[in-house]
Structures are given as structure tokens and as C-alpha cells.
PDB file of C-alpha atoms in Angstrom:
ATOM      1  CA  MET A   1      19.208  -6.845  -0.565  1.00 57.00           C
ATOM      2  CA  ARG A   2      19.234 -10.592  -0.705  1.00 68.00           C
ATOM      3  CA  ASP A   3      15.761 -11.849   0.375  1.00 88.00           C
ATOM      4  CA  TYR A   4      13.148  -9.077   0.140  1.00 96.00           C
ATOM      5  CA  VAL A   5       9.363  -8.583  -0.113  1.00 98.00           C
ATOM      6  CA  ILE A   6       7.840  -6.015  -2.614  1.00 98.00           C
ATOM      7  CA  PHE A   7       5.139  -4.095  -0.521  1.00 98.00           C
ATOM      8  CA  THR A   8       2.664  -1.555  -1.833  1.00 97.00           C
ATOM      9  CA  ASP A   9      -0.684   0.249  -1.063  1.00 96.00           C
ATOM     10  CA  SER A  10      -4.053   0.017  -2.539  1.00 92.00           C
ATOM     11  CA  ALA A  11      -3.652   3.046  -4.506  1.00 92.00           C
ATOM     12  CA  CYS A  12      -2.008   1.105  -7.054  1.00 93.00           C
ATOM     13  CA  ASP A  13      -5.390  -0.045  -8.147  1.00 89.00           C
ATOM     14  CA  ILE A  14      -4.319  -3.745  -8.686  1.00 92.00           C
ATOM     15  CA  LYS A  15      -6.807  -6.258  -7.594  1.00 89.00           C
ATOM     16  CA  PRO A  16      -6.240  -7.816  -4.071  1.00 90.00           C
ATOM     17  CA  GLU A  17      -6.553 -11.163  -5.591  1.00 92.00           C
ATOM     18  CA  LEU A  18      -3.781 -10.505  -8.039  1.00 95.00           C
ATOM     19  CA  LEU A  19      -1.443  -8.794  -5.370  1.00 96.00           C
ATOM     20  CA  ALA A  20      -1.954 -12.096  -3.267  1.00 96.00           C
ATOM     21  CA  GLU A  21      -1.059 -14.181  -6.310  1.00 97.00           C
ATOM     22  CA  TRP A  22       1.935 -12.049  -6.967  1.00 97.00           C
ATOM     23  CA  GLY A  23       3.054 -12.496  -3.232  1.00 97.00           C
ATOM     24  CA  VAL A  24       2.847  -8.637  -2.943  1.00 98.00           C
ATOM     25  CA  PRO A  25       1.381  -7.683   0.565  1.00 97.00           C
ATOM     26  CA  TYR A  26      -0.182  -4.333   0.691  1.00 96.00           C
ATOM     27  CA  ARG A  27      -2.053  -1.892   2.978  1.00 96.00           C
ATOM     28  CA  CYS A  28      -5.380  -0.140   2.188  1.00 93.00           C
ATOM     29  CA  LEU A  29      -6.115   3.319   2.128  1.00 92.00           C
ATOM     30  CA  THR A  30      -9.564   3.867   3.256  1.00 91.00           C
ATOM     31  CA  PHE A  31     -12.418   6.189   2.330  1.00 91.00           C
ATOM     32  CA  ARG A  32     -15.767   7.353   3.327  1.00 92.00           C
ATOM     33  CA  PHE A  33     -18.697   8.683   1.302  1.00 93.00           C
ATOM     34  CA  ASP A  34     -20.315  12.045   2.670  1.00 88.00           C
ATOM     35  CA  GLY A  35     -23.172  11.283   4.748  1.00 85.00           C
ATOM     36  CA  GLU A  36     -22.161   7.706   5.662  1.00 87.00           C
ATOM     37  CA  GLU A  37     -20.454   6.495   8.930  1.00 87.00           C
ATOM     38  CA  LYS A  38     -18.847   3.490   7.395  1.00 89.00           C
ATOM     39  CA  GLU A  39     -15.130   3.563   6.358  1.00 90.00           C
ATOM     40  CA  TYR A  40     -14.426   1.589   3.422  1.00 90.00           C
ATOM     41  CA  SER A  41     -11.303  -0.037   1.885  1.00 86.00           C
ATOM     42  CA  ASN A  42     -10.979  -1.564  -1.502  1.00 78.00           C
ATOM     43  CA  ASP A  43     -11.220  -4.991   0.168  1.00 80.00           C
ATOM     44  CA  ASP A  44     -14.952  -3.933   1.234  1.00 86.00           C
ATOM     45  CA  MET A  45     -16.090  -2.330  -2.125  1.00 85.00           C
ATOM     46  CA  SER A  46     -15.293  -3.256  -5.755  1.00 80.00           C
ATOM     47  CA  VAL A  47     -14.142  -0.484  -8.114  1.00 77.00           C
ATOM     48  CA  ALA A  48     -17.313  -0.830 -10.190  1.00 87.00           C
ATOM     49  CA  GLU A  49     -19.579  -0.214  -6.863  1.00 89.00           C
ATOM     50  CA  PHE A  50     -17.102   2.798  -5.992  1.00 86.00           C
ATOM     51  CA  TYR A  51     -17.681   4.507  -9.426  1.00 88.00           C
ATOM     52  CA  ASN A  52     -21.300   3.872  -9.366  1.00 94.00           C
ATOM     53  CA  LYS A  53     -21.752   5.738  -5.903  1.00 91.00           C
ATOM     54  CA  MET A  54     -19.741   8.507  -7.539  1.00 92.00           C
ATOM     55  CA  ARG A  55     -21.942   8.701 -10.504  1.00 95.00           C
ATOM     56  CA  GLU A  56     -24.934   8.727  -8.251  1.00 94.00           C
ATOM     57  CA  GLY A  57     -23.390  12.125  -6.734  1.00 94.00           C
ATOM     58  CA  GLY A  58     -21.503  10.326  -3.830  1.00 92.00           C
ATOM     59  CA  VAL A  59     -18.357  12.370  -2.867  1.00 93.00           C
ATOM     60  CA  ALA A  60     -15.462  10.227  -1.262  1.00 91.00           C
ATOM     61  CA  LYS A  61     -13.202  11.362   1.051  1.00 89.00           C
ATOM     62  CA  THR A  62      -9.806   9.206   1.545  1.00 86.00           C
ATOM     63  CA  SER A  63      -7.622   8.588   4.516  1.00 91.00           C
ATOM     64  CA  ALA A  64      -3.908   7.690   4.097  1.00 94.00           C
ATOM     65  CA  VAL A  65      -2.413   4.607   5.771  1.00 95.00           C
ATOM     66  CA  ASN A  66      -0.849   5.744   9.004  1.00 95.00           C
ATOM     67  CA  PRO A  67       2.868   4.708  10.178  1.00 97.00           C
ATOM     68  CA  GLU A  68       1.525   2.440  13.184  1.00 97.00           C
ATOM     69  CA  GLU A  69      -0.457   0.338  10.316  1.00 96.00           C
ATOM     70  CA  PHE A  70       2.645   0.111   8.172  1.00 98.00           C
ATOM     71  CA  ALA A  71       4.802  -0.857  11.213  1.00 98.00           C
ATOM     72  CA  LEU A  72       2.140  -3.537  12.063  1.00 98.00           C
ATOM     73  CA  VAL A  73       2.670  -5.254   8.805  1.00 97.00           C
ATOM     74  CA  PHE A  74       6.313  -4.639   8.056  1.00 98.00           C
ATOM     75  CA  GLU A  75       7.498  -5.886  11.356  1.00 98.00           C
ATOM     76  CA  PRO A  76       6.576  -9.571  10.808  1.00 98.00           C
ATOM     77  CA  ILE A  77       8.380  -9.662   7.566  1.00 97.00           C
ATOM     78  CA  LEU A  78      11.585  -8.035   9.070  1.00 97.00           C
ATOM     79  CA  ALA A  79      11.327 -10.428  12.002  1.00 97.00           C
ATOM     80  CA  ALA A  80      11.255 -13.426   9.509  1.00 96.00           C
ATOM     81  CA  GLY A  81      14.786 -12.300   8.137  1.00 96.00           C
ATOM     82  CA  GLU A  82      13.382 -10.532   5.048  1.00 97.00           C
ATOM     83  CA  ASP A  83      13.934  -6.948   3.693  1.00 97.00           C
ATOM     84  CA  ILE A  84      11.148  -4.695   2.289  1.00 98.00           C
ATOM     85  CA  LEU A  85      11.030  -2.595  -0.848  1.00 98.00           C
ATOM     86  CA  TYR A  86       7.814  -0.399  -0.393  1.00 98.00           C
ATOM     87  CA  ILE A  87       6.543   0.885  -3.519  1.00 98.00           C
ATOM     88  CA  GLY A  88       4.123   3.811  -2.501  1.00 96.00           C
ATOM     89  CA  PHE A  89       1.621   6.283  -3.586  1.00 95.00           C
ATOM     90  CA  SER A  90       2.639   9.574  -4.803  1.00 95.00           C
ATOM     91  CA  SER A  91       3.710  12.073  -1.999  1.00 94.00           C
ATOM     92  CA  GLY A  92       1.985  14.838  -4.102  1.00 93.00           C
ATOM     93  CA  LEU A  93      -1.351  13.181  -3.506  1.00 93.00           C
ATOM     94  CA  SER A  94      -1.161  11.484  -0.070  1.00 94.00           C
ATOM     95  CA  THR A  95       0.787  11.049   2.996  1.00 95.00           C
ATOM     96  CA  THR A  96       0.800   7.433   2.447  1.00 96.00           C
ATOM     97  CA  CYS A  97       4.155   7.027   1.204  1.00 96.00           C
ATOM     98  CA  ASN A  98       5.669   9.236   3.882  1.00 97.00           C
ATOM     99  CA  SER A  99       3.868   7.234   6.434  1.00 97.00           C
ATOM    100  CA  GLY A 100       5.800   4.039   5.201  1.00 97.00           C
ATOM    101  CA  ARG A 101       9.023   5.899   5.417  1.00 97.00           C
ATOM    102  CA  ILE A 102       8.258   6.831   9.124  1.00 97.00           C
ATOM    103  CA  ALA A 103       7.518   3.082   9.925  1.00 98.00           C
ATOM    104  CA  ALA A 104      10.517   2.133   8.032  1.00 97.00           C
ATOM    105  CA  ASP A 105      12.874   4.670   9.923  1.00 97.00           C
ATOM    106  CA  LYS A 106      11.208   3.645  13.303  1.00 96.00           C
ATOM    107  CA  LEU A 107      11.806  -0.248  12.702  1.00 98.00           C
ATOM    108  CA  SER A 108      15.260   0.283  11.100  1.00 96.00           C
ATOM    109  CA  GLU A 109      16.181   1.019  14.795  1.00 95.00           C
ATOM    110  CA  LYS A 110      14.788  -2.243  15.986  1.00 96.00           C
ATOM    111  CA  TYR A 111      15.927  -4.131  13.141  1.00 97.00           C
ATOM    112  CA  PRO A 112      19.323  -2.570  11.868  1.00 96.00           C
ATOM    113  CA  GLU A 113      20.465  -5.608   9.925  1.00 96.00           C
ATOM    114  CA  ARG A 114      17.310  -5.504   7.659  1.00 96.00           C
ATOM    115  CA  LYS A 115      16.804  -3.020   4.795  1.00 96.00           C
ATOM    116  CA  ILE A 116      13.494  -1.249   4.436  1.00 97.00           C
ATOM    117  CA  ILE A 117      13.487   1.129   1.266  1.00 96.00           C
ATOM    118  CA  ALA A 118      10.300   3.326   0.560  1.00 97.00           C
ATOM    119  CA  ILE A 119      10.042   4.453  -2.890  1.00 97.00           C
ATOM    120  CA  ASP A 120       7.912   7.219  -3.732  1.00 97.00           C
ATOM    121  CA  THR A 121       6.512   6.513  -7.075  1.00 97.00           C
ATOM    122  CA  LEU A 122       4.956   9.990  -7.711  1.00 96.00           C
ATOM    123  CA  CYS A 123       2.254   8.045  -9.220  1.00 93.00           C
ATOM    124  CA  ALA A 124      -1.147   6.724  -8.523  1.00 85.00           C
ATOM    125  CA  SER A 125      -3.379   4.267 -10.025  1.00 89.00           C
ATOM    126  CA  ALA A 126      -2.034   2.632 -13.278  1.00 92.00           C
ATOM    127  CA  GLY A 127       1.124   4.460 -12.849  1.00 95.00           C
ATOM    128  CA  GLU A 128       1.886   3.097  -9.591  1.00 96.00           C
ATOM    129  CA  GLY A 129       0.498  -0.496 -10.543  1.00 96.00           C
ATOM    130  CA  LEU A 130       2.864  -0.498 -13.671  1.00 97.00           C
ATOM    131  CA  ILE A 131       5.785   0.307 -11.466  1.00 97.00           C
ATOM    132  CA  VAL A 132       4.844  -2.487  -8.943  1.00 97.00           C
ATOM    133  CA  LYS A 133       4.498  -4.985 -11.821  1.00 97.00           C
ATOM    134  CA  LEU A 134       7.806  -3.964 -13.539  1.00 97.00           C
ATOM    135  CA  VAL A 135       9.821  -4.321 -10.186  1.00 97.00           C
ATOM    136  CA  LEU A 136       8.211  -7.594  -9.718  1.00 96.00           C
ATOM    137  CA  ASP A 137       9.079  -8.856 -13.005  1.00 96.00           C
ATOM    138  CA  LYS A 138      12.678  -7.435 -12.760  1.00 94.00           C
ATOM    139  CA  LYS A 139      12.862  -9.515  -9.252  1.00 93.00           C
ATOM    140  CA  ASN A 140      11.509 -12.692 -10.914  1.00 87.00           C
TER     141      ASN A 140
END
């Protein structure tokens, strides 16, 4: 892979501002609290606010990123001539990584000259974030 973009998802628990500083795009898993209609992402609610709601008895239910969402953000990167290394949330905990793989397979047909590699970290939170940081350090 020559020119490639490291891509992740919000399960890496790295602040969006830091991912932006590093040049690492991501997709957000979403969540909803029982009894609320609003669906949140980590862009909508701080970690502190999330855990405060949990301490107050709130039960959060998460939703994985779907393949169509990944395809929407992967395609402009591929069209710009860059490859993608997607570092994803554990398949043991979510279907998010598989959604990234499905989008990668679909887009590989349209962009056969580009490479899209989806890595199942088998981690979440700090474990996934550490892998993102180590890969980024290795790239740079």
C-alpha cells in the first residue's frame, strides 16, 4: 500500500478532536438510552455525560455502523486515489467490523486498483485505541 488512510470507528475511545489532529477519519457507533427517542453518537455526548447517565440508572443500547455508512465515507477516499486500512471494533462485541468488511468488498469491485484492508482488532476501548495509535506511529 502506497498512499493510504488509517480509518477507525468510535469504539476506539479516542476523542474526535485527537483523531482529527492525527488525520484519522472514523464512523460513530450510536447509542440510545431506554425511554429516550434521541439517538446519540460520541460527537453528541461527552464520555463524562454518558457515564453520568449510566450512574443515574440509564441503560444504553448501542447500534453498529452499517455497511452503507462505511461505503459513503470510504468511497471518496478511494476515488481520491488512496487505499484504506480500517482498524475496527471487535467482531466478538459488534457487527461494526464486519460492516466495514462488507463495504470494502463492495467497493473493491468498483475500485479494483485500490486496496481496502479491514482489521478486526478483537478489542474495544483502550485496546482498539492503542492499536490505532501504534499503527499511526508506524506509518509516520
